[in-house]
Coordinates of C-alpha atoms and ligand atoms in Angstrom, one line a residue:
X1 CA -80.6 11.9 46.9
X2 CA -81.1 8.3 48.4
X3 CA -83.5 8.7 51.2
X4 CA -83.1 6.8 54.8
X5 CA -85.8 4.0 55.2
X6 CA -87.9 4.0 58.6
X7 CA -87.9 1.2 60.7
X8 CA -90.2 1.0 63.7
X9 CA -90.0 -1.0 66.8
X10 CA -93.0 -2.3 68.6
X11 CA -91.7 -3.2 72.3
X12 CA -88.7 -1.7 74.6
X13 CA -88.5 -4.9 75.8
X14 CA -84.3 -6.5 75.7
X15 CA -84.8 -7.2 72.1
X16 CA -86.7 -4.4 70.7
X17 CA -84.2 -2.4 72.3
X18 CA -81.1 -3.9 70.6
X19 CA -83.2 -4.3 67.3
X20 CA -82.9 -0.2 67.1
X21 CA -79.2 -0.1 68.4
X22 CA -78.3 -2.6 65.4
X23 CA -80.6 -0.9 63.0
X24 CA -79.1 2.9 63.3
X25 CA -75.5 2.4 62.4
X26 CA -77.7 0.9 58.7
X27 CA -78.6 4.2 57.9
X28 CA -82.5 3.9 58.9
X29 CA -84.8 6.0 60.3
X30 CA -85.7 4.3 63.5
X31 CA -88.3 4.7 66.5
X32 CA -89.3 2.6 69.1
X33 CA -93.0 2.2 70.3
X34 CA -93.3 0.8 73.8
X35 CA -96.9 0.3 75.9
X36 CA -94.9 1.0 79.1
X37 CA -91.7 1.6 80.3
X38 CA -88.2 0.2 78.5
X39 CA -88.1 -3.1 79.8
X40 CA -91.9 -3.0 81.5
X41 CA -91.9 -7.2 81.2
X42 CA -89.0 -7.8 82.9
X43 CA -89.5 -5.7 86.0
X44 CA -92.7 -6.9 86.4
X45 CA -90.5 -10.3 87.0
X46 CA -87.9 -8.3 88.0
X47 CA -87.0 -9.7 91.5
X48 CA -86.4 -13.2 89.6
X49 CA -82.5 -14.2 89.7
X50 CA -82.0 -14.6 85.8
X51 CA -80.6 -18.2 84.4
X52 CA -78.3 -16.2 81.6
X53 CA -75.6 -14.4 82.9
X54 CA -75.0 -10.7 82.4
X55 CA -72.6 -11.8 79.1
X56 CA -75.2 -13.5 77.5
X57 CA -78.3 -10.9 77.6
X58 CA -76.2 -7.6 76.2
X59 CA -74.5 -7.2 72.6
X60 CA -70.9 -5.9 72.6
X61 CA -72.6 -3.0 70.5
X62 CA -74.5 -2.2 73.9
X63 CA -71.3 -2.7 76.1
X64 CA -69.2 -0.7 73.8
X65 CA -71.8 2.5 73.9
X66 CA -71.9 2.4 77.3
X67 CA -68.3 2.1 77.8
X68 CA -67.9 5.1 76.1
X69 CA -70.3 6.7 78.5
X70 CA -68.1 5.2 81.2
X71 CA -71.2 2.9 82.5
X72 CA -70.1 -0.3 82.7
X73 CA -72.7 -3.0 83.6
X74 CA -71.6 -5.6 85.6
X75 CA -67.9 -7.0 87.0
X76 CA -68.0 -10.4 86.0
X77 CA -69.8 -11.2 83.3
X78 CA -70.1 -14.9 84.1
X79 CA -72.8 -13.7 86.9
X80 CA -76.7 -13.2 86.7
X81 CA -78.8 -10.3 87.5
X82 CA -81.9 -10.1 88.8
X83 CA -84.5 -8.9 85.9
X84 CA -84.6 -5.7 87.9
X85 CA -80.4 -5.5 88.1
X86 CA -80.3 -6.0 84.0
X87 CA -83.0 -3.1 83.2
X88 CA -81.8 -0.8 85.8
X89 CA -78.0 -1.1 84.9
X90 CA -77.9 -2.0 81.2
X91 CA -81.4 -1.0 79.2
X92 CA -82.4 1.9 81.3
X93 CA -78.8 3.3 80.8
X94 CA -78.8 2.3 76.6
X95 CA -82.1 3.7 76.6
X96 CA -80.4 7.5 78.0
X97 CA -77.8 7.8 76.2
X98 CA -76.7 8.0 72.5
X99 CA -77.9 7.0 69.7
X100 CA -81.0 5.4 71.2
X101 CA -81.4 9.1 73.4
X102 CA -85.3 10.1 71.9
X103 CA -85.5 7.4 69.8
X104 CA -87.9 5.4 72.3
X105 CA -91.5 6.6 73.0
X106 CA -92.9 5.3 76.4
X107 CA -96.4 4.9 77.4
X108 CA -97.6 4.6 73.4
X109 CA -99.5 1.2 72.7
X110 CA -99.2 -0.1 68.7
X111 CA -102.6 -1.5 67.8
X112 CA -102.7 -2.3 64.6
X113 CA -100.6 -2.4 61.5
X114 CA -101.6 -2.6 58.3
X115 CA -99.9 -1.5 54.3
X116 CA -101.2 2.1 53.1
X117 CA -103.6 1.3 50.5
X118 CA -103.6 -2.0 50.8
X119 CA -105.8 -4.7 52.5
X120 CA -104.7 -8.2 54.1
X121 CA -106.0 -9.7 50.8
X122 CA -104.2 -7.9 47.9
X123 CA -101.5 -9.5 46.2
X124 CA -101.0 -13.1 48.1
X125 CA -97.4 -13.7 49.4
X126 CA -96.1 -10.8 46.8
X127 CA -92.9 -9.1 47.7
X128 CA -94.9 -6.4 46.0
X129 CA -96.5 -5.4 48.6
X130 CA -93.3 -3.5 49.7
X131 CA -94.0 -1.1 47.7
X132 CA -96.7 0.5 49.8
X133 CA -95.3 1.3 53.3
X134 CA -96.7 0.3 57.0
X135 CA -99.3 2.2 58.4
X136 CA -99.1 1.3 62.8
X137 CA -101.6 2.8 64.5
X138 CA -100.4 3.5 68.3
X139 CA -102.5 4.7 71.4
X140 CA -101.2 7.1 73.7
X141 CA -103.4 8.3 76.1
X142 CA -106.3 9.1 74.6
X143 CA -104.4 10.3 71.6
X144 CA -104.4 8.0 68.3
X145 CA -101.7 8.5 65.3
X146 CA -100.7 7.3 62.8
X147 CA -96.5 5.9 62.1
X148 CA -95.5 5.1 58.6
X149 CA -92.6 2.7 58.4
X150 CA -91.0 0.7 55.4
X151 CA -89.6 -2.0 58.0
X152 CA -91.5 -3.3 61.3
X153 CA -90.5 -5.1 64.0
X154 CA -92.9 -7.1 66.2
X155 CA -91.0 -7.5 69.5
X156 CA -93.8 -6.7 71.6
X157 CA -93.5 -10.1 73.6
X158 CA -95.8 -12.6 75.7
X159 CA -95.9 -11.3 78.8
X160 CA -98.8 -9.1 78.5
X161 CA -101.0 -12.2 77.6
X162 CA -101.0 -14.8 80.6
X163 CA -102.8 -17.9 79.3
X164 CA -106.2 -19.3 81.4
X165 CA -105.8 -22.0 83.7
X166 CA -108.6 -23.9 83.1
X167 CA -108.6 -27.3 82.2
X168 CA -107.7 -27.6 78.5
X169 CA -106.2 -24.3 78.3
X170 CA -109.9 -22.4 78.4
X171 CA -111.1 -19.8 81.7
X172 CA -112.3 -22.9 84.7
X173 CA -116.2 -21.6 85.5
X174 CA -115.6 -18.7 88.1
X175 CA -111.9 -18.1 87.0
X176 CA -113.1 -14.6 86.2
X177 CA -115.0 -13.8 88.9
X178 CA -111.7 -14.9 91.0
X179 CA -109.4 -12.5 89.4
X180 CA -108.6 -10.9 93.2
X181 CA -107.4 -13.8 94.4
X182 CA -105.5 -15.0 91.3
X183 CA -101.6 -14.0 90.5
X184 CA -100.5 -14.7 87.1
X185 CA -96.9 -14.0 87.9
X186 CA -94.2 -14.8 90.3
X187 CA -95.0 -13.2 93.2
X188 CA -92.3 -11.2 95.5
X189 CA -92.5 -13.0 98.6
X190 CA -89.6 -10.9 99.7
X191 CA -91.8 -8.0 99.7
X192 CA -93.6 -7.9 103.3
X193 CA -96.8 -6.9 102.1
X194 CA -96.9 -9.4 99.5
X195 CA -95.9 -11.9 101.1
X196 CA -98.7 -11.3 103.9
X197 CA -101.3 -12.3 101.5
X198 CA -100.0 -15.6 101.1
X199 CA -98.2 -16.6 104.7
X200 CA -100.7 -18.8 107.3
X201 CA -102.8 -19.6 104.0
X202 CA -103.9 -22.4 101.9
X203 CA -102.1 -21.5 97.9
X204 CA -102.9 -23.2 95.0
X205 CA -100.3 -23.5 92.6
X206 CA -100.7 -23.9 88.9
X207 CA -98.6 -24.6 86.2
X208 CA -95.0 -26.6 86.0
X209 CA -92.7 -24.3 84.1
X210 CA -90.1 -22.0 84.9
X211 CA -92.0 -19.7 86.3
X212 CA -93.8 -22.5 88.8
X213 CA -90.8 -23.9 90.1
X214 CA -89.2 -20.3 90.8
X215 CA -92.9 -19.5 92.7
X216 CA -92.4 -23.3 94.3
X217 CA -89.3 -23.0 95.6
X218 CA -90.1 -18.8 96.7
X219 CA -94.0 -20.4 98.3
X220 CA -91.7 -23.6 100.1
X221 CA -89.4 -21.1 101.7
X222 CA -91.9 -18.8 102.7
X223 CA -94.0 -21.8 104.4
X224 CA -91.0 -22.9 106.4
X225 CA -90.8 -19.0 108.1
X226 CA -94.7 -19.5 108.3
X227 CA -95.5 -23.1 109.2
X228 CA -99.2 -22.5 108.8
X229 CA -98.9 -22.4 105.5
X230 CA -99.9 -25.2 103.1
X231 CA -99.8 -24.8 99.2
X232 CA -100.9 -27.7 96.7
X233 CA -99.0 -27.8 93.6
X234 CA -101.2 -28.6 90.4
X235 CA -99.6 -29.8 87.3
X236 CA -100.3 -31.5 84.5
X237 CA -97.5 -33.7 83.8
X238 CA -96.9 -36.6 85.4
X239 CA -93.2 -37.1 84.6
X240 CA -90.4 -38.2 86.9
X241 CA -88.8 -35.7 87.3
X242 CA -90.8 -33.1 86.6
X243 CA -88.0 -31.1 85.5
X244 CA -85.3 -32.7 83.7
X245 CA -82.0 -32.0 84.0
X246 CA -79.7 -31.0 81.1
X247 CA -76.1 -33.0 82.2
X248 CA -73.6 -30.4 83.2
X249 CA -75.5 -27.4 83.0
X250 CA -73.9 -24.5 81.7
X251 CA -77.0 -21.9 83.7
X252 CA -76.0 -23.4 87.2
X253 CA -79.0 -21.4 88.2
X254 CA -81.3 -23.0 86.2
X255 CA -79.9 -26.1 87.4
X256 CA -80.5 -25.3 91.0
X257 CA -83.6 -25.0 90.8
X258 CA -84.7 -28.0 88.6
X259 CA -83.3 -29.5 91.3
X260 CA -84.8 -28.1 94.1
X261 CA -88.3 -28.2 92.0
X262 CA -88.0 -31.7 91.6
X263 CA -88.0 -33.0 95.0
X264 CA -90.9 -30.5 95.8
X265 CA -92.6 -32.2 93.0
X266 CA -92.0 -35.8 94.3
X267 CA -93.3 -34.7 98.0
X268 CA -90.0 -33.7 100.0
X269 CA -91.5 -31.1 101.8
X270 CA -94.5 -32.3 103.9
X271 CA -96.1 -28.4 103.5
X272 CA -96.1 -29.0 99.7
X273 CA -99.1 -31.6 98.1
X274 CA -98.3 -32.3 94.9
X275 CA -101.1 -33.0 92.8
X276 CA -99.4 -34.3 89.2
X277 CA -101.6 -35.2 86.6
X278 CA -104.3 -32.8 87.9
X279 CA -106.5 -30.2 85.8
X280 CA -108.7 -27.2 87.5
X281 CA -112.0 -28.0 86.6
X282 CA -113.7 -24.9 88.9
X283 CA -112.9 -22.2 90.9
X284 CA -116.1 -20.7 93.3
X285 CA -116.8 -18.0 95.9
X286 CA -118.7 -19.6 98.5
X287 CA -120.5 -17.1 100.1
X288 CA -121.1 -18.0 103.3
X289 CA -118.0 -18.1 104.0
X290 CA -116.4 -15.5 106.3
X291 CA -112.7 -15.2 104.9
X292 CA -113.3 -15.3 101.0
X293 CA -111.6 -18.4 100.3
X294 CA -112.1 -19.7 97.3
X295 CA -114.0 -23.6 96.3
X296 CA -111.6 -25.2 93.7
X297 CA -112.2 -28.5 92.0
X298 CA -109.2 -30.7 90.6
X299 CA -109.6 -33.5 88.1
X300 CA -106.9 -36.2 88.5
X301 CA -107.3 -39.2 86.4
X302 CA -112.0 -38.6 86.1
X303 CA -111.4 -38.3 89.9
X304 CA -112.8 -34.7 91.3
X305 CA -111.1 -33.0 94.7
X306 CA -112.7 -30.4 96.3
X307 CA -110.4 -28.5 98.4
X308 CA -110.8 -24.6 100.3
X309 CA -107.6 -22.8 99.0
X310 CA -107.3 -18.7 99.8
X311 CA -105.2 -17.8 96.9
X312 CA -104.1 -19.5 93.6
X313 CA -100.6 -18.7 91.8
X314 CA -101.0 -19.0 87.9
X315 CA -98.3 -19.7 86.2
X316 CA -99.5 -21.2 83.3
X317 CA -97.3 -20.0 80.6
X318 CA -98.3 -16.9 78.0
X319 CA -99.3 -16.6 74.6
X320 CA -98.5 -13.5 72.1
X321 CA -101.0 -11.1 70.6
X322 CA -101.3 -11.9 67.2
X323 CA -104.8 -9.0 66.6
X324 CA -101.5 -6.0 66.1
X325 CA -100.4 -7.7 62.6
X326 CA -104.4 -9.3 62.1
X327 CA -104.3 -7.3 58.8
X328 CA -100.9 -8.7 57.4
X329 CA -100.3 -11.6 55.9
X330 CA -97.9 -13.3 58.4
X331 CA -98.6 -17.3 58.5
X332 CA -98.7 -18.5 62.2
X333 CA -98.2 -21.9 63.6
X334 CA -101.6 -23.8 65.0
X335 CA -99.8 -25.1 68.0
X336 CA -97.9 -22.3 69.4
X337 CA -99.1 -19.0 67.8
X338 CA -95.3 -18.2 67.1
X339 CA -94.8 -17.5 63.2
X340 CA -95.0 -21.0 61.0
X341 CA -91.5 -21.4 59.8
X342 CA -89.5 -20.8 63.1
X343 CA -92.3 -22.7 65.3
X344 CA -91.9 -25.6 62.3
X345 CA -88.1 -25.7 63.4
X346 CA -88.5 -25.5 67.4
X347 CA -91.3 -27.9 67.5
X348 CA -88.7 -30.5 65.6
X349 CA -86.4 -30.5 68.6
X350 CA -86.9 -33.0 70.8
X351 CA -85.2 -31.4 74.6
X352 CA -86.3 -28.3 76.1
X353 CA -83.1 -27.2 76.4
X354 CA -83.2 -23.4 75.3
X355 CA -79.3 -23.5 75.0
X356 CA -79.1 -25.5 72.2
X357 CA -81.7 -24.7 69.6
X358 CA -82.2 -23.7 66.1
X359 CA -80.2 -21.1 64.5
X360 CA -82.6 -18.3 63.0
X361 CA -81.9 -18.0 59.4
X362 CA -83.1 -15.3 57.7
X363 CA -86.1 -17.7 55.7
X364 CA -87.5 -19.1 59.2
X365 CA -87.6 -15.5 60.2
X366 CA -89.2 -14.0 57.5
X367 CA -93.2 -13.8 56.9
X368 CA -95.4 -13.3 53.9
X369 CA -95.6 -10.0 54.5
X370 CA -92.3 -8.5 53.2
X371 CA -90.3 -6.4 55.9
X372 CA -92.8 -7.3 58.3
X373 CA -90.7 -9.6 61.8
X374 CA -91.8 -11.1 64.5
X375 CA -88.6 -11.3 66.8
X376 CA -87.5 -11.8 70.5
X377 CA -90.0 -14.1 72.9
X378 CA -93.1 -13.3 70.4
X379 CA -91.5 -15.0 67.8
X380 CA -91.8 -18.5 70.1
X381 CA -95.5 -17.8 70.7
X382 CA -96.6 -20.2 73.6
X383 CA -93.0 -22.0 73.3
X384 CA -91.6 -20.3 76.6
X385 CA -87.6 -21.5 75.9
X386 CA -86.8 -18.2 74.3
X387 CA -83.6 -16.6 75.7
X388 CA -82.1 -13.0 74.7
X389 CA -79.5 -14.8 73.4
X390 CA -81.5 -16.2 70.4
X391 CA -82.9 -12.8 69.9
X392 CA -79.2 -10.8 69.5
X393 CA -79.0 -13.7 66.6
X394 CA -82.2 -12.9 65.4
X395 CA -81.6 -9.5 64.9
X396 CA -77.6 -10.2 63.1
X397 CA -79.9 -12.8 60.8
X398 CA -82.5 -9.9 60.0
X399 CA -80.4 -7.1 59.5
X400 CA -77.7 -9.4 57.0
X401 CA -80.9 -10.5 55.3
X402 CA -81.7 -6.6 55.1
X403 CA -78.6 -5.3 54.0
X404 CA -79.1 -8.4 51.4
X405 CA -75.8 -9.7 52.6
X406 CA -75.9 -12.8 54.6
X407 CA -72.0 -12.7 55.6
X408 CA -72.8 -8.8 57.3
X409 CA -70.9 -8.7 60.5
X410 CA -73.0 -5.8 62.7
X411 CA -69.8 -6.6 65.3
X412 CA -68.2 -4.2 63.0
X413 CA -70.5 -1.6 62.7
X414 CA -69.8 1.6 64.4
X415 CA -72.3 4.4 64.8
X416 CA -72.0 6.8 62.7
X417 CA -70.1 4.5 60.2
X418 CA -72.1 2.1 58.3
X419 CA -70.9 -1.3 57.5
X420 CA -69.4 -1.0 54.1
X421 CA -71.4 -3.4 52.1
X422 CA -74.9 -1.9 53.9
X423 CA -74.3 0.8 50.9
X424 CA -74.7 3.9 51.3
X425 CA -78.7 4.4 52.3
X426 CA -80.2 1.7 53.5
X427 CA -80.9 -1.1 52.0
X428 CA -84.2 -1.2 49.2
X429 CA -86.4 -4.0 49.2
X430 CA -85.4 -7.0 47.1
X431 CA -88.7 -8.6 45.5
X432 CA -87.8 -12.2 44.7
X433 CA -86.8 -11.2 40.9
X434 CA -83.9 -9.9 42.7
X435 CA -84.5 -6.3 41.2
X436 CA -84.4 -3.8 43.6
X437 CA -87.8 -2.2 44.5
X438 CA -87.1 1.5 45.5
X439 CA -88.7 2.2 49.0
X440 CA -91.9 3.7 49.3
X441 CA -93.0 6.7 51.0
X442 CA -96.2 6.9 51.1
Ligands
FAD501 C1 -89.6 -15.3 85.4 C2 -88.8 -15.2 84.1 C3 -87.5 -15.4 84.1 C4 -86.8 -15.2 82.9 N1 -85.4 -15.4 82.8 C5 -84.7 -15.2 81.7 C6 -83.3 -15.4 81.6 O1 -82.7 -15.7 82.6 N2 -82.7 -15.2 80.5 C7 -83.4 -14.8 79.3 O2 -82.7 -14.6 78.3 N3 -84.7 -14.8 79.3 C8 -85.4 -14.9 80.5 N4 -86.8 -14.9 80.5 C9 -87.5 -14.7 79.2 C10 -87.5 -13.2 79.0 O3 -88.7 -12.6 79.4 C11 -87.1 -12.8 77.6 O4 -85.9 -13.4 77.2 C12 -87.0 -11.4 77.3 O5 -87.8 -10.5 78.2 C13 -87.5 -11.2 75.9 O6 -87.4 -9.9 75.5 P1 -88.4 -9.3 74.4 O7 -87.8 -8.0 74.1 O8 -88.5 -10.3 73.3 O9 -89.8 -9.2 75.1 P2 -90.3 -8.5 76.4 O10 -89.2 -8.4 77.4 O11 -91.5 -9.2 76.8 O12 -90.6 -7.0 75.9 C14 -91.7 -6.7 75.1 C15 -92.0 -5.2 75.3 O13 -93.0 -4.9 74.4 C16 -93.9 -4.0 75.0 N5 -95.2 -4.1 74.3 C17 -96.1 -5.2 74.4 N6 -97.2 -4.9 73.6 C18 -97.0 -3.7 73.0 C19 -97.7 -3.0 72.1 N7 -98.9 -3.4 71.6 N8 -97.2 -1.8 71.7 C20 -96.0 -1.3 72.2 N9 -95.3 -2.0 73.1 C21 -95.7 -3.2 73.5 C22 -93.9 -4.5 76.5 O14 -94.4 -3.5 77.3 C23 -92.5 -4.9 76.7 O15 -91.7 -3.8 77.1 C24 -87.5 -15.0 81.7 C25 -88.9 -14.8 81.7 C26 -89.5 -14.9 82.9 C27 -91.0 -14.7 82.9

């Protein structure tokens, strides 16, 4: 009797999450492994207005499993939650009911994988190293065990990881020490208490992403309730604009607030400084001083600036954790941490636009290490364009590649009905001979 193949998910996150929905009706074993909560990253950003509208960030698989719960998610599907809006009224809900009921276990950290018998150096870039399955170790409480697993997916995410803010990507001298006074996020200013820690004060913002603008724009309006308030913008670039705008923007949200980010960058609002071109050389605690402000020097152009700020905002971008898979043989790319094949691709385009990228075929998606993914935003590394969008194609170009049938459409999958030409047990590994490799059980 054919047996069903495991497939384990590391990360709740949107993507994990779908990964397992598209994965059941394929006949495998599944099981999710998520550090937190479903969707931890995204409420921890969750007060954020999304760009991608509600039809964008949810499969019809989802929407049709939760129609048949009576749930539906949103009215118009042209409009955009808020992080919070999408966890609370599409995951959380996908998460509670069937098939992905039980199939997720909260508060259990994956901390390694590795190949039963088998060590990162064994058998170079051979398919034959199917035969042995997964072993992921996963920390849950104090309680360590052990998941076996023919097919693992890595959508654990950046967020966890926010990068230094240093000059030259390293911890500035006292950064550490500063940690108190230091948000790596985009803080809520719409939160009273919150916000009280940051109006009537000097801020010191870092970084020129997404992420900065959305804290520029949140830091300006707070500043104009609060005129006390100053906040000096630090970033590296010294483009004009700073953001550039893609022509007719399809994410009018996005838009909006390039825009608005922009003429804070060129010095609109006389409570903003910005300081383009600048690096953070040092951050210290003077300690005579009364209110622990904090001594930060910038570096613009060999020129140092001392200046007393109270808080800083870092938002300095992410980078994945590549010590979970350090015993595999997955081939990462120098620049941006993300797997080689797929950065090789997104480092060839020349605009930022994460609208039009790359499509994910099933080769730039696909490691040394057979049945072994990186998908969702881990699969960019440090490139921080990566939309749920791309990762519902991801997971089609996966499971087709899989199913070893590159024209499987999941639309048509149904739960409890596998897709015809998935067979009738999941799929076996195909080593490049093209014989099939019976899974292995341990
Ligand atoms: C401010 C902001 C706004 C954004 N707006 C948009 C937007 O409008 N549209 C859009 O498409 N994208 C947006 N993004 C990007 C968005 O974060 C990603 O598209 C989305 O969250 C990626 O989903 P994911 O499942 O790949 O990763 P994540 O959402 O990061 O999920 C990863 C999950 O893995 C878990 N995890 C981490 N490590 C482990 C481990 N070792 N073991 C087990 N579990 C682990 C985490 O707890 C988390 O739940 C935004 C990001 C930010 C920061």
């Amino acid at each position: 009797m054919a047996h069903r193949r495991r497939l384990l998910v590391i990360g709740a996150g949107p993507v994990g999450l779908e990964a397992a929905l598209h994965a059941l009706p394929l006949g495998y074993e599944v099981r999710v492994l998520e550090a937190g909560r479903v969707g931890e990253n995204v409420v921890s950003w969750g007060h954020v207005p999304m760009f991608s509208p509600w039809e964008m960030n949810c499969s019809s698989q989802g929407l049709g499993i939760l129609a048949r719960q009576g749930v539906r998610p949103f009215a118009d599907g042209r409009a955009a939650p808020t992080g919070r809006e999408y966890v609370a009224r599409y995951l959380l809900p996908l998460r509670s009911c069937p098939p992905l009921l039980g199939i997720v276990q909260e508060r259990t950290r994956v901390v390694a994988v590795s190949r039963d018998a088998t060590l990162k150096q064994d058998r170079p870039g051979d398919r034959a190293r199917a035969l042995r399955p997964f072993r992921v170790l996963a920390e849950s409480g104090v309680r360590q065990e052990i998941h076996e697993a023919e097919v693992v997916l890595d959508v654990s995410g950046t967020y966890g990881r926010a990068r230094e803010l240093g000059n030259g990507g390293i911890p500035a001298p006292g950064e550490k020490e500063a940690a108190t006074c230091i948000d790596r996020g985009v803080p809520d200013l719409e939160v009273p208490r919150v916000a009280a820690r940051f109006a009537g004060r000097t801020i010191l913002l870092v970084g020129a992403g997404h992420s900065a603008a959305t804290s520029a724009v949140a830091l300006a309006a707070l500043a104009s309730r609060h005129p006390r308030t100053r906040i000096l913008w630090s970033f590296r670039s010294t483009r004009v604009p700073l953001y550039p705008r893609v022509p007719e923007d399809p994410l009018t949200r996005r838009d909006a607030l390039c825009a608005g980010a922009n003429r804070l960058a060129q010095g609109s609002d006389p409570r903003i400084e910005p300081c383009p071109g600048s690096f953070v050389e040092s951050i210290a605690r003077p300690r005579s001083s009364a209110r622990a402000r904090l001594e930060v020097i910038l570096k613009t152009g060999g020129r140092l600036r001392r200046e007393r700020v109270d808080r800083i905002v870092a938002n300095v971008g992410y980078t994945p954790d590549a010590s979970i898979h350090s015993e595999l043989q997955v081939h990462l790319c120098y620049a941006t941490c993300g797997p080689i094949k797929l950065a090789a691709a997104l480092l060839g385009e020349d605009g930022g636009d994460c609208l039009s990228q790359v499509q994910p075929s099933a080769d730039r998606l696909s490691n040394p290490e057979p049945g072994f993914y990186i998908l969702g935003a881990k699969s960019y590394g440090r490139n921080s364009t990566f939309l749920i969008r791309a990762g519902l194609e991801q997971i089609r170009t996966v499971f087709a590649a899989l199913a070893g049938d590159p024209r499987l459409d999941l639309d048509v999958a149904r739960l409890g009905h596998r897709p015809k030409r998935a067979g009738a047990a999941a799929p076996a590994v195909r080593p490049p001979g093209g014989d099939r490799v019976p899974a292995a059980r341990g």
